[in-house]
Coordinates of C-alpha atoms in Angstrom, one line a residue:
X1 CA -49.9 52.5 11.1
X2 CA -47.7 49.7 12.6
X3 CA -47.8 50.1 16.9
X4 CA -45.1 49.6 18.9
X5 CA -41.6 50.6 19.9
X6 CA -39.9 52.8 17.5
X7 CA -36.9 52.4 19.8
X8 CA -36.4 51.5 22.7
X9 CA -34.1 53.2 25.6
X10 CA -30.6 52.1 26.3
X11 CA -28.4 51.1 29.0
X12 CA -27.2 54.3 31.0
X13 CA -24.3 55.0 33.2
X14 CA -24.8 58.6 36.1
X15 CA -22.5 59.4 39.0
X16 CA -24.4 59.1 41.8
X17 CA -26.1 62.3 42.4
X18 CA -25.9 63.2 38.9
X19 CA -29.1 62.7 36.1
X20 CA -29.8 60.3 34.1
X21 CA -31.9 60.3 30.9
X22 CA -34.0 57.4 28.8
X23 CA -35.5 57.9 25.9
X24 CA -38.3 55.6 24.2
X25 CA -40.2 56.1 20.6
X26 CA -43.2 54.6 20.7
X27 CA -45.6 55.0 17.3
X28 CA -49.0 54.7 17.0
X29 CA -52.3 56.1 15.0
X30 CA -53.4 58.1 18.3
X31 CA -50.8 59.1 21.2
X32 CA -51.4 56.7 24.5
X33 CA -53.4 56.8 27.0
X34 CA -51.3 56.4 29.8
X35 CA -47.4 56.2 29.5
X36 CA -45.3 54.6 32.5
X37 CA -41.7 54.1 33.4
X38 CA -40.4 51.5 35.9
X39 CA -37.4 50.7 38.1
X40 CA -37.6 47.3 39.0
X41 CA -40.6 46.6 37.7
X42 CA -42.3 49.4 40.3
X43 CA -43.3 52.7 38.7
X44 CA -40.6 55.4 39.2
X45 CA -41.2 58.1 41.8
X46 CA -42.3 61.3 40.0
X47 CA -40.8 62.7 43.1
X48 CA -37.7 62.1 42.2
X49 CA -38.0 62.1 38.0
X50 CA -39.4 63.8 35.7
X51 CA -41.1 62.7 32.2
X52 CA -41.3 65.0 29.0
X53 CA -43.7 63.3 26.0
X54 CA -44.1 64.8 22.5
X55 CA -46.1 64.2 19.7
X56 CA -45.1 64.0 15.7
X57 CA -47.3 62.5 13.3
X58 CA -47.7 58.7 14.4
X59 CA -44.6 59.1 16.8
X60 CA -44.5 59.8 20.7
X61 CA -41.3 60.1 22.0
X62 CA -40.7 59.9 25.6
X63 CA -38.1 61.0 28.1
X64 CA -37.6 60.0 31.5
X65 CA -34.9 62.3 33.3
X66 CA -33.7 60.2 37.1
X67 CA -32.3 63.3 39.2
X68 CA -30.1 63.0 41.5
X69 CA -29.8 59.4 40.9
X70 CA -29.0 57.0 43.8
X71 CA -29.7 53.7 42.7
X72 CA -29.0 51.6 40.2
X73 CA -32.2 49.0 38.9
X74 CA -33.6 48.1 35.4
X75 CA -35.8 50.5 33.9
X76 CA -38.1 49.7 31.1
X77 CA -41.1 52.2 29.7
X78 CA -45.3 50.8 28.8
X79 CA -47.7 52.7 26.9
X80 CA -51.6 51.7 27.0
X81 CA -53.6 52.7 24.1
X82 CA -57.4 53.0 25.2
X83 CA -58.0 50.0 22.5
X84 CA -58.2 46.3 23.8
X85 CA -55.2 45.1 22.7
X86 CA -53.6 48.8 23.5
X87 CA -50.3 48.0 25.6
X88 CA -46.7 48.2 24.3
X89 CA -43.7 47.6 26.6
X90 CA -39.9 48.2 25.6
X91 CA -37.4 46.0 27.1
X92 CA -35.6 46.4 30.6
X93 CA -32.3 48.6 30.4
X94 CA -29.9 49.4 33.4
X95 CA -28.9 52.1 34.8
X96 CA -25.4 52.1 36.4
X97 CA -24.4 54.6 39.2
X98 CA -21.0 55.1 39.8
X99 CA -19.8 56.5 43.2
X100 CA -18.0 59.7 42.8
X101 CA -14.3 60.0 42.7
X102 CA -12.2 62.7 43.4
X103 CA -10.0 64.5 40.6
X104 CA -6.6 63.6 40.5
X105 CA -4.3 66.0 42.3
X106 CA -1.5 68.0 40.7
X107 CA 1.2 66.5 41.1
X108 CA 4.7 68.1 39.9
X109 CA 7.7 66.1 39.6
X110 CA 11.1 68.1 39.6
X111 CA 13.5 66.3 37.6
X112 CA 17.4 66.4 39.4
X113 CA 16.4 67.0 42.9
X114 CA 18.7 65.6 45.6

């Protein structure tokens, strides 16, 4: 078996507040050791994220879920295998937070007013 990224997470956009979800399909003979996600090259709070990892034959898939997200950064996702020469990294993605906006208003227009 071939290791390394399967593929990789994208680009996401959230409004601010909302979540935000990477995913990252790593394959391998044995499941990693230790999995990691990043903002900015920091790891991400676990505070204030969550991580769900399965397991199918040779391929771990990992999702990071951002609640309530704030602020925008580049996230990227490592896995170390417990051999030597055991870490695989997936590129940096951003995430982009829009400020909310309020919904458009009804607005009637009566036709022949004065």
């Amino acid at each position: 078996t071939v290791r390394g990224i399967q593929s990789h997470p994208v680009a996401t956009t959230a409004v601010k507040t909302n979540t935000a979800k990477f995913t990252c399909v790593i394959r391998g003979d044995k499941p990693p050791a230790l999995i990691t996600w990043s903002r900015d090259d920091v790891a991400v709070d676990m505070a204030t994220a969550s991580v769900v990892k399965t397991t199918s034959g040779d391929d771990t898939t990992t999702v990071l879920t951002v609640d309530n997200a704030m602020t925008a950064g580049k996230y990227k996702f490592s896995a170390k295998f417990e051999d030597p020469e055991g870490e695989v990294v997936s590129n940096s993605v951003d995430l982009t937070v829009l400020e909310y906006t309020k919904e458009p208003q009804n607005t009637d227009t009566v036709l022949g007013y004065p």
